[in-house]
Structure formats: C-alpha cells, structure tokens
Amino acid sequence: MSGAASLPERERIKELRRDLRERLELEATAFSADGREFSYEAPISADIQVGGWVVLDTTDGRRFLAQITTEDIAVTEGPQINLALDDDQDHQLQGGRMTQAGFRVRIRHTAGSGVLLARETDDGKLVPPRQDDTFDAATIAAADGEIVARYLAAMSGTRAALRMGIVERCAGDPVGYLRADGFDRHTFLCGQSGSGKTYALGLLLEQLVLHTDLNIIIIDPNSDFVRLGEVRQGVAPKDARAYRARAKALQVLRPSAVAENRRKVLRAWFSDLAEAEQASALRLDPIADREEYSELSAIAASIGERRYSLDDVLERARSAEAAAGRDLALRIENLHVAEWDVWATGKQPSSSDVIRESTRATVADIGALASASEKAAVSATVLGNLWRRREQRRPTLIVIDEAHNVCPAEPANALQANATEYCVNIAAEGRKFGLYLLISTQRPQKVHRNVLSQCDNVMLMRMNSRADLAELSDVFSFIAPSLIEESMRFRQGETLLAGKIVPTPLIARVSGRISEEGGADVPATWAEQHSRKPRAKRRTNP
Ligand SMILES: Nc1ncnc2c1ncn2[C@@H]1O[C@H](COP(=O)(O)OP(=O)(O)OP(=O)(O)O)[C@@H](O)[C@H]1O
Ligand SMILES: [Mg+2]
C-alpha cells in the first residue's frame, strides 16, 4: 500500500481520535460579568437547549436558576498529535517512506448565552440576582422541574394563576401557570393552521372563567366556542363541578337559524350601528353617494333616540319626497340588506343589550351567519358598542379568534374597515379604559400592523415560515429571536409564552381542556381504505 496508513493503522488512529475527544471533552462551564446574563460552553452531549432551564453552581457555593437563550455549535482546535508509524507496517511512498503522521484534534461543543433568573439563598428561597452576582466559573446542568415550579410560584405572587399545561425543557413535568393580571395587556396568539391555537384559547378562556371575574367577549368566527359551557367526558368530577358552577354565567349568542335558546340570539338593530357603519352596510360613500348618504342621516335624525330597524328606514325612504329617498330605498332593496338574518325586529333585544347586561363571558357565534357582510356588521357592532361605552371603564377582555377576518391588514370592504378601526383604537387606547384585546391568527402579516404592534403578551405556537418569524422578532423585540425560532420545531400544543403573563419567556405544552371543543374538523374518513369484500363466487349454470 502506498500514500496512506495501512488499515490497522487507520483504525488505531481513529480509536486514538475517539479517545482524545472523550478525554478532551469540555466540562460545561458558565460565567457572568454582570449578574444578569451569562455565557457558557458545554459538550454536545449535555442536555442544554434554547429555552431550557438550567442550574448554575459557582465554585464559591452560589446556585442560580437560569435559562438558555442562544446556542451555537463551536469548534475549537485541540492539541497537535504526532504518531511514529510502526516499522513493520508498509508505509512506502513512491520515492520515500512514511515514518511519522500528525493531526490536530478538533473539539466540537456548544457555546451560547442565557439569563440569570434567580439566586437560591441558604434557606432555599429564590430571589432576583443582584448586580454583584458575577462569577467566572460555574457548572451548568439541566434544571429539575421542582426548582422551576418553585421559581414560577415565587414569581406569580398572590394573583390568580391560570393553569395552561406543562412547562417544557426541564426535567420533570412542572405545571405551567399564566399570571391572570397579565391580561391587562393586549395579547397576540399566533401559529400555523393546526398548531393548536383554538384549543389553547379555549383552555385559557376556561381558566379565566374559573379564576377571575374579568368580563369576556369572544368573537368566534368558526363556532369553535359554542360549547365552552359544556364539560367534556373524563374530567375529574370535582373539576367538572367547579367549572359548571362558574360557567353558569357564560352565554352563547347564536344566529336565529341555529340558536336553541330563543333569548340568546345574535341580533342587531340597525340603530346599533354608527352612522359610518350604516353607510358601509349600504355601500354608501359620503362623497360619491352624497345625496343618499344625507337622506339616510336625515331619516336617522327624524326617528330620534328610539331604536329602529332597516325596515323602518326603508319605509321612510320609500315615502320620501326627494329622489334621493327613493334611490336609497332601491339601494336597500337591491342589496337585500334588510333580509339579513341578523336584524332584530319587534321587541327583540339586540346582542349589545344582552352583552351589556352580562356580568361574565359572552360568545358571539358569527361563524354560523350566512354572509361575510353579516359577520363584519356584527363584529363592527360589538366592537363599536364596547368602544363607545369605554368611559364606563368596565374591565373586558375582547377575544378575537381568526382575527385576520375581523381586523385584517387590508380590509376587504367598508364594514371590515369599520371593525378594523375599532380594533386599532382599542389596541392603541383601550387599556386605560379597561378594554384588553386577545387576538389569534395564523400569520402576523395578516392582522393590522397597528393592532399587532400594541400587543405586549405573546403566545406563539408552531410556525413554518422564516419570513413570519423575522416579522415577529421585529415586532416583539423583547423576546430573544432564538426563542422565537424554536417555534419551527414545536409540536402541536407547544407554545412559547412571553410578556406580562409569565415571569420569563417559557415554552409549555398546552393540555387539560375542561370544556368541549365546538366546530369539529372535517372528518378524514374519506381517506380510509375501502374494505375489500370477498368477491362473490360466480354461479355456474349446471
Ligand atoms: N394541546 C392539545 N392537546 C390535544 N389536542 C389538541 C391540542 N392542540 C390542538 N389539538 C387538536 O388538534 C386539532 C387542531 O387544533 P386547533 O383547532 O386548536 O388548531 P388551530 O391552530 O386553531 O388551527 P386553525 O388555524 O386551522 O384554526 C383540534 O382537533 C384539537 O382538538
Ligand atoms: Mg383555530
């Protein structure tokens, strides 16, 4: 053989490399120069990952609970190894002979950084680290769930805690809680289709109903929460009893075509809409259709304070002397707007009245309404009423699932633009009036930027687009981008939680719904294999 070490020689070198790598493997160590953040190096085999909880033990006996925020693979050059080759092997080269071989060992390891969350005192308390909590050498190892649970309990204080599932990336299965008082900020829930947003939202609503007195209005475009008051099978009897007692005050408003309870019908009077929304519903432009627009205003003014339906407007428009009145009547007839299922008549109360009188949670099931225009009209009415009554300062969480249909980045029509404007107003100024948003969508770009940018809490589920992650990192710069990136590896139900709802951003696995889910996925039975029936024996004529 020429030009290389012989086979047994190569095996010997390989073994040597392995041995050296093991011997030279880095010990996991960390240091902190400011008592807030730390840097670390650790062997590849160490159980350390972004979002993971770790314990750092310093050489002088201090212990910290910390969290990894970045992790990279690094390679360092190890020592140079020189080998004398055996004489008895064939190391002949053309024109010479190989007597020595040399190589440099390269050691792969991980290196990154993290945040110090708490220092453990001698009596076992977890306290915030101080500026002088610096150290130049600490061991680093995956944290046990017990210390994580202790930290989360210490940080949540005496406020109500909402059980959301299990905290991940530590040993054991500590229960993950959200701080209920964190919902006095706007919240953004994002994840690709099927990531588990609606399931998580349902669990969160159950917990808010169970443990807080916050008023909740849910705009439900997929009828996903119509069974929020019904306990699912398998829930422990004690939990079921507690939930039933609290969920009594929950009401579901559904369109008349599907409503089982005649007193809980999703309805609006035409007079519930502000002038601009009335015009939007009739596709009236204040400039291009100025005469009809003005006629509508005049009719509304002539009716005065009392509530009225679109039929009332139509009647007055038909009998108007001005041509604009008759044009308005023709418009209403041609658009068939007066025939919408959602209009209240006679003595029927409007949903806004019902919501106003409610002391707890209301689900507005716009999913079962026939048209997108009706859905937009109801959304605008509900949001508009909340906004107009803001001075009452009644703490209310406004939950909008599939928010891209209610406050999209680019509204598709005038009614959607009205609803979006209310969302933008509530996002910007609602907090001081006790109006808090919780919006859920699949992609950040789909909702209006002025709504997104006002959110301080984030619940991020599985994402599959790097462009979306870049957008999220841009808007939510208080979350480490590497944590946001982790969402690409999430399984269904896993979520990154950040903002006032948690003491530090953390990854949890959502579980433990109490109530039934509503709008079920379309069953996939069409993909089941056709059973192969045994072919009937052909009859042969005798
Ligand atoms: N944490 C979970 N535990 C158990 N089942 C879950 C969990 N999360 C989601 N699922 C189930 O997965 C399915 C899809 O979840 P979900 O409807 O919440 O997704 P989504 O993110 O809202 O999707 P879309 O954007 O399409 O509305 C549902 O049938 C739900 O029951
Ligand atoms: Mg959903």
XYZ file of C-alpha atoms and ligand atoms in Angstrom:
574
model
C 0.000 0.000 0.000
C 1.257 3.439 -0.726
C 0.275 7.032 0.151
C -1.696 6.298 3.337
C -1.545 4.463 6.595
C -2.451 0.789 6.338
C -5.857 -0.441 7.532
C -4.907 -1.476 11.092
C -3.004 1.787 11.375
C -6.081 3.829 10.351
C -8.221 2.005 12.885
C -5.616 2.791 15.524
C -5.671 6.499 14.602
C -9.499 6.568 14.654
C -9.544 4.987 18.073
C -6.958 7.450 19.248
C -9.057 10.365 17.999
C -12.117 8.993 19.792
C -10.184 8.508 22.985
C -8.726 12.003 22.781
C -12.103 13.568 22.095
C -13.536 11.908 25.158
C -10.619 12.957 27.305
C -10.571 16.487 25.958
C -14.355 16.906 26.097
C -15.167 20.263 27.600
C -16.650 20.464 31.007
C -19.810 22.500 30.942
C -18.909 25.902 32.409
C -20.531 29.296 32.617
C -19.532 32.801 33.604
C -21.363 36.053 34.189
C -19.873 39.518 34.143
C -22.995 41.442 35.176
C -25.217 39.206 37.304
C -27.937 39.330 34.621
C -26.713 37.361 31.660
C -24.207 34.544 31.340
C -22.163 32.820 28.670
C -21.452 29.116 28.612
C -19.641 26.296 26.874
C -20.809 22.721 27.124
C -20.169 19.376 25.460
C -22.511 18.462 22.615
C -23.843 15.614 24.722
C -25.023 17.958 27.523
C -28.790 18.303 27.870
C -28.850 22.048 27.152
C -31.124 23.714 24.607
C -32.613 27.089 23.765
C -35.493 27.867 26.112
C -34.136 25.244 28.511
C -33.942 25.775 32.267
C -30.517 25.242 33.826
C -28.901 25.376 37.246
C -25.514 27.057 37.624
C -23.376 26.187 40.660
C -20.474 28.566 41.186
C -17.170 27.489 42.713
C -17.874 29.675 45.761
C -21.110 27.878 46.531
C -23.804 30.073 44.966
C -26.606 28.498 42.958
C -28.595 30.193 40.181
C -31.639 29.203 38.195
C -31.137 30.375 34.633
C -32.460 29.997 31.135
C -30.670 29.406 27.843
C -31.431 31.974 25.153
C -28.826 31.203 22.464
C -26.916 28.113 21.488
C -24.394 27.617 18.684
C -22.107 24.803 17.691
C -18.469 25.816 18.082
C -15.244 24.052 17.110
C -12.012 24.586 18.969
C -8.606 23.343 17.928
C -7.231 20.722 20.321
C -3.590 19.641 20.732
C -1.378 18.503 17.856
C -0.815 14.725 17.957
C 2.249 13.169 16.368
C 2.475 9.434 15.739
C 5.521 7.372 14.986
C 4.470 4.724 12.462
C 5.421 1.117 13.040
C 8.408 -0.181 11.181
C 6.752 -3.463 10.474
C 3.890 -1.869 8.519
C 4.184 -0.981 4.898
C 4.405 2.826 4.732
C 6.266 3.024 1.486
C 5.590 6.032 -0.712
C 6.852 6.464 -4.212
C 10.383 7.628 -3.711
C 10.230 7.582 0.099
C 8.866 6.081 3.292
C 6.361 7.431 5.879
C 7.714 7.276 9.405
C 5.506 9.784 11.194
C 1.883 11.026 10.969
C 0.420 14.088 12.632
C -3.028 15.619 13.100
C -4.781 18.211 15.197
C -7.758 17.199 17.310
C -10.829 19.369 16.738
C -13.343 19.506 19.541
C -16.960 20.286 18.782
C -19.050 21.739 21.585
C -21.891 24.142 22.158
C -21.468 27.747 23.224
C -24.114 30.308 23.940
C -25.714 32.610 26.423
C -28.643 32.917 28.748
C -30.274 34.937 31.505
C -29.916 34.511 35.248
C -33.411 34.288 36.675
C -32.900 33.761 40.394
C -30.311 33.026 43.060
C -31.108 30.422 45.664
C -30.499 31.687 49.197
C -29.140 29.490 52.004
C -32.669 28.908 53.274
C -33.847 27.762 49.838
C -35.621 30.948 48.682
C -35.340 32.097 45.072
C -34.533 35.784 44.898
C -33.688 38.049 41.961
C -29.943 38.055 41.199
C -28.023 41.226 42.095
C -25.607 43.284 40.050
C -22.691 41.863 42.036
C -23.781 38.278 41.345
C -20.917 37.845 38.927
C -18.837 34.674 38.627
C -16.140 33.356 36.352
C -16.743 29.654 36.728
C -19.902 27.729 37.384
C -21.022 24.263 36.438
C -24.122 24.184 34.277
C -26.692 21.411 34.175
C -30.337 20.931 33.160
C -32.671 22.120 35.938
C -35.039 19.906 37.798
C -38.759 20.624 37.455
C -39.008 21.159 41.212
C -36.843 24.300 41.225
C -38.625 25.595 38.110
C -42.018 25.134 39.794
C -40.725 26.882 42.903
C -39.468 29.809 40.849
C -42.747 30.166 38.941
C -44.751 30.029 42.186
C -42.489 32.628 43.830
C -42.837 34.960 40.858
C -46.597 34.710 40.412
C -47.241 36.227 43.837
C -50.764 36.258 45.196
C -52.567 36.964 41.904
C -54.789 34.318 40.297
C -52.839 31.736 38.312
C -54.208 30.129 35.163
C -53.133 26.512 34.591
C -52.066 26.082 30.984
C -50.284 22.707 30.908
C -46.720 21.573 31.476
C -43.525 23.625 31.418
C -41.097 22.073 28.963
C -37.298 21.949 28.650
C -36.552 20.951 32.216
C -36.561 17.606 33.990
C -39.942 16.501 35.376
C -43.276 17.979 34.399
C -43.861 21.180 36.374
C -47.288 22.695 35.879
C -47.242 25.904 33.867
C -49.364 28.856 35.007
C -50.091 32.224 33.484
C -50.485 35.307 35.653
C -54.118 36.342 35.317
C -53.288 40.012 35.915
C -51.063 39.888 32.812
C -54.228 40.074 30.713
C -54.471 43.782 31.370
C -52.198 43.991 28.334
C -53.116 43.086 24.756
C -52.175 39.539 23.762
C -51.191 38.063 20.404
C -51.682 34.331 19.773
C -50.063 33.073 16.592
C -49.429 29.696 14.982
C -49.892 27.853 11.723
C -53.121 26.019 10.971
C -53.477 23.015 13.278
C -50.804 24.198 15.730
C -53.418 24.255 18.495
C -54.382 27.938 18.822
C -58.099 27.380 19.265
C -57.530 24.546 21.740
C -55.155 26.765 23.747
C -57.537 29.712 23.562
C -60.360 27.508 24.856
C -58.232 26.365 27.790
C -57.265 29.940 28.580
C -60.905 31.070 28.497
C -61.889 28.225 30.829
C -59.182 29.268 33.256
C -60.213 32.928 33.100
C -63.843 31.928 33.754
C -62.742 29.707 36.654
C -60.288 32.000 38.378
C -61.113 35.620 37.535
C -64.073 37.999 37.333
C -62.936 39.567 34.083
C -65.735 40.219 31.554
C -65.023 38.378 28.350
C -66.456 38.861 24.862
C -65.477 36.263 22.304
C -65.907 36.968 18.609
C -65.989 33.405 17.309
C -65.791 33.194 13.500
C -65.671 29.370 13.386
C -68.258 28.469 16.041
C -65.329 26.966 17.983
C -66.502 28.151 21.400
C -70.215 27.466 21.271
C -69.751 24.565 23.697
C -67.482 26.427 26.091
C -70.026 25.863 28.858
C -70.230 22.071 28.390
C -67.867 19.841 30.349
C -66.184 17.107 28.294
C -66.090 13.468 29.311
C -63.262 12.284 31.516
C -62.871 15.499 33.536
C -62.490 14.804 37.273
C -65.907 15.266 38.989
C -64.539 17.931 41.354
C -63.144 19.990 38.470
C -66.326 19.470 36.460
C -68.477 20.737 39.366
C -66.279 23.783 39.904
C -66.356 24.644 36.205
C -70.111 24.158 35.824
C -70.714 26.487 38.748
C -68.555 29.248 37.245
C -69.662 28.684 33.641
C -73.338 29.260 34.520
C -72.860 32.930 33.784
C -71.453 32.178 30.343
C -73.760 32.877 27.419
C -73.579 31.882 23.782
C -75.303 34.144 21.270
C -76.038 32.326 18.010
C -77.799 33.319 14.787
C -81.551 32.665 14.881
C -81.253 29.806 12.351
C -79.202 27.690 14.803
C -79.950 29.187 18.225
C -81.528 26.722 20.637
C -82.201 29.346 23.280
C -84.622 31.962 21.873
C -83.364 34.527 24.369
C -79.757 34.120 23.239
C -79.917 35.121 19.595
C -77.227 37.091 17.813
C -79.081 40.196 16.626
C -78.582 43.866 15.991
C -80.853 46.819 15.460
C -79.880 48.984 12.518
C -79.655 51.777 15.069
C -76.891 49.873 16.906
C -74.608 50.778 14.025
C -72.873 54.151 13.997
C -73.609 56.375 11.003
C -70.434 55.323 9.186
C -71.247 51.623 9.693
C -74.828 52.069 8.487
C -73.426 53.669 5.360
C -70.897 50.845 4.980
C -73.642 48.216 5.240
C -75.472 50.017 2.416
C -72.223 50.572 0.476
C -72.761 54.314 0.597
C -69.859 56.629 0.034
C -70.203 60.038 1.734
C -68.862 61.819 -1.358
C -69.827 59.725 -4.376
C -73.321 58.980 -2.943
C -73.715 62.238 -1.046
C -77.446 62.632 -1.607
C -78.438 59.150 -0.488
C -75.968 59.399 2.391
C -77.526 62.650 3.508
C -81.036 61.171 3.157
C -80.025 58.268 5.417
C -78.714 60.729 8.029
C -81.908 62.754 7.805
C -84.084 59.657 8.275
C -81.999 58.550 11.284
C -82.323 62.035 12.780
C -86.081 62.095 12.188
C -86.514 58.819 14.096
C -84.627 60.309 17.010
C -83.411 58.429 20.063
C -85.589 55.366 19.750
C -84.123 52.235 18.237
C -85.033 51.347 14.657
C -84.623 48.603 12.116
C -83.559 48.797 8.491
C -87.219 48.153 7.594
C -88.102 51.375 9.413
C -85.517 53.213 7.319
C -86.785 51.560 4.146
C -90.358 52.583 4.872
C -89.390 56.218 5.379
C -87.120 56.208 2.326
C -89.936 54.875 0.119
C -92.281 57.628 1.196
C -89.678 60.398 0.953
C -90.407 63.228 -1.388
C -86.838 63.681 -2.558
C -85.495 61.448 -5.334
C -82.569 60.541 -3.062
C -85.055 58.857 -0.714
C -86.359 56.621 -3.452
C -82.795 55.881 -4.605
C -81.953 54.886 -1.046
C -84.990 52.598 -0.939
C -83.986 50.985 -4.227
C -80.453 50.504 -2.944
C -81.678 48.748 0.215
C -83.966 46.505 -1.845
C -81.366 45.695 -4.497
C -78.677 44.824 -1.942
C -81.151 42.659 0.054
C -79.552 44.032 3.207
C -82.894 44.244 5.030
C -83.202 40.466 4.626
C -80.119 39.696 6.692
C -80.827 37.109 9.352
C -79.036 39.232 11.910
C -81.510 42.156 12.131
C -83.686 42.475 15.216
C -87.377 43.342 14.877
C -90.378 43.929 17.151
C -89.420 43.691 20.801
C -86.278 41.629 20.260
C -83.250 42.777 22.259
C -80.020 43.423 20.436
C -76.879 41.466 21.283
C -75.289 44.673 22.504
C -78.017 44.957 25.179
C -77.500 41.323 26.161
C -73.720 41.781 26.332
C -74.140 44.979 28.333
C -76.305 43.221 30.913
C -73.988 40.212 31.183
C -71.544 40.102 34.008
C -69.363 37.397 32.534
C -68.370 35.750 29.281
C -70.319 36.023 26.044
C -69.567 34.038 22.899
C -70.752 35.793 19.724
C -71.011 32.935 17.225
C -70.586 34.814 13.976
C -69.416 31.563 12.326
C -72.980 30.450 11.652
C -74.010 33.712 9.949
C -74.728 33.358 6.272
C -72.527 36.045 4.731
C -69.173 37.738 5.273
C -71.012 41.082 5.309
C -73.210 39.993 8.204
C -70.137 38.743 10.109
C -68.386 42.069 9.537
C -71.522 44.005 10.556
C -71.835 42.082 13.848
C -68.111 42.423 14.593
C -68.275 46.164 13.938
C -71.412 46.488 16.103
C -69.956 44.559 19.043
C -66.608 46.371 18.901
C -68.252 49.730 18.261
C -70.533 49.361 21.271
C -67.625 48.433 23.512
C -65.637 51.393 22.249
C -68.492 53.880 22.615
C -69.065 52.737 26.204
C -65.365 52.874 27.096
C -65.880 55.605 29.676
C -67.664 53.043 31.859
C -64.219 51.534 32.450
C -65.504 48.021 32.786
C -62.540 45.592 32.538
C -63.286 43.474 29.469
C -61.184 41.015 27.517
C -62.123 41.084 23.834
C -61.130 37.772 22.274
C -60.980 37.548 18.501
C -60.093 34.148 17.021
C -59.176 34.175 13.311
C -58.547 37.890 13.794
C -57.460 38.293 10.161
C -61.183 38.163 9.301
C -62.075 40.923 11.746
C -59.098 43.317 11.711
C -57.096 42.351 8.628
C -54.008 44.171 7.420
C -56.004 45.136 4.340
C -59.763 45.300 4.929
C -61.739 43.877 2.015
C -64.751 46.177 2.384
C -66.034 49.205 4.264
C -67.642 47.229 7.110
C -64.410 45.321 7.716
C -62.604 48.664 7.684
C -65.001 49.919 10.413
C -64.326 46.849 12.590
C -60.576 47.207 11.981
C -60.675 50.848 13.002
C -62.290 49.938 16.325
C -59.619 47.281 16.897
C -56.887 49.807 16.128
C -58.465 52.308 18.552
C -58.843 49.680 21.279
C -55.268 48.479 20.685
C -53.908 51.996 20.995
C -56.055 53.411 23.792
C -58.270 50.653 25.154
C -56.051 49.742 28.095
C -56.720 52.918 30.007
C -60.449 52.187 29.717
C -60.073 48.534 30.730
C -60.502 47.142 27.211
C -57.950 44.400 26.510
C -57.528 42.520 23.248
C -56.603 38.883 22.729
C -56.233 38.236 19.023
C -55.403 34.972 17.346
C -54.236 34.365 13.797
C -52.033 32.145 11.629
C -49.602 34.723 10.302
C -48.558 38.054 11.815
C -48.814 39.886 8.490
C -52.483 39.033 8.196
C -53.654 41.325 11.004
C -53.458 45.088 11.038
C -49.975 46.215 11.993
C -51.288 48.850 14.436
C -53.095 46.116 16.359
C -50.136 43.730 16.335
C -47.617 46.317 17.456
C -49.661 47.152 20.584
C -49.559 43.586 21.925
C -47.333 43.056 24.965
C -48.130 39.385 25.568
C -47.299 36.670 23.063
C -48.425 33.069 22.795
C -46.517 31.608 19.866
C -47.307 28.132 18.595
C -45.767 26.179 15.718
C -44.776 28.371 12.766
C -43.404 27.273 9.424
C -42.272 30.428 7.687
C -38.963 32.162 8.326
C -40.403 35.417 6.962
C -43.123 35.282 9.636
C -40.538 34.643 12.346
C -38.499 37.622 11.161
C -41.639 39.777 11.354
C -42.383 38.504 14.860
C -38.811 39.193 16.018
C -39.117 42.675 14.606
C -42.407 43.467 16.366
C -41.683 41.617 19.623
C -38.100 42.659 20.155
C -38.339 41.901 23.903
C -38.212 38.166 23.080
C -34.840 36.632 22.106
C -35.033 35.857 18.340
C -33.561 32.390 19.003
C -36.554 31.627 21.250
C -38.946 32.743 18.525
C -37.081 30.483 16.082
C -37.703 27.493 18.301
C -41.356 27.643 17.222
C -40.382 25.984 13.933
C -39.626 22.835 15.922
C -42.786 22.876 18.057
C -45.252 20.019 18.018
C -48.992 20.588 18.230
C -49.874 22.197 21.551
C -46.388 23.532 22.285
C -46.225 27.255 22.805
C -43.775 29.992 23.661
C -45.301 32.278 26.263
C -43.912 35.767 26.800
C -44.902 39.109 28.244
C -46.578 40.100 31.492
C -48.414 36.758 31.668
C -45.173 34.953 32.614
C -42.173 35.937 34.756
C -39.826 34.978 31.922
C -40.474 33.698 28.386
C -41.053 29.950 28.608
C -42.066 27.019 26.472
C -45.066 24.994 27.618
C -47.173 22.110 26.335
C -50.833 23.081 26.481
C -53.103 20.408 27.930
C -56.125 19.799 30.102
C -59.197 21.291 28.401
C -62.307 21.034 30.514
C -64.962 22.073 28.024
C -65.982 20.591 24.710
C -64.476 21.949 21.526
C -67.015 23.365 19.084
C -66.597 23.398 15.307
C -65.033 19.983 14.741
C -62.518 19.394 11.963
C -63.969 17.776 8.853
C -63.670 14.005 9.445
C -60.959 12.329 7.350
C -62.943 9.132 6.848
C -62.739 9.693 3.080
C -59.086 8.611 3.291
C -59.843 5.267 4.896
C -59.039 2.191 2.855
C -62.026 0.639 1.175
C -62.596 -2.747 2.730
C -62.033 -5.416 0.181
C -65.129 -7.500 0.127
C -64.565 -11.105 -0.926
C -65.797 -11.402 -4.456
C -68.994 -13.424 -4.741
C -68.465 -16.736 -6.381
C -69.702 -16.721 -9.903
C -72.562 -19.013 -10.336
C -72.102 -21.567 -12.982
C -75.045 -22.974 -14.731
C -75.495 -26.614 -14.062
N -52.760 20.729 23.180
C -53.591 19.907 22.544
N -53.952 18.720 23.096
C -54.790 17.892 22.457
N -55.332 18.144 21.248
C -55.020 19.289 20.641
C -54.132 20.220 21.261
N -53.996 21.270 20.429
C -54.766 21.017 19.365
N -55.370 19.830 19.475
C -56.288 19.240 18.476
O -55.780 19.473 17.177
C -56.768 19.959 16.288
C -56.358 21.303 15.700
O -56.165 22.233 16.755
P -56.742 23.720 16.701
O -58.097 23.739 16.097
O -56.611 24.290 18.060
O -55.707 24.378 15.697
P -55.610 25.894 15.199
O -54.214 26.333 15.430
O -56.684 26.697 15.816
O -55.832 25.747 13.633
P -56.565 26.775 12.607
O -55.603 27.906 12.386
O -56.733 25.945 11.364
O -57.839 27.211 13.230
C -58.066 20.018 17.075
O -58.834 18.884 16.744
C -57.637 19.950 18.528
O -58.532 19.199 19.291
Mg -58.365 27.728 15.083
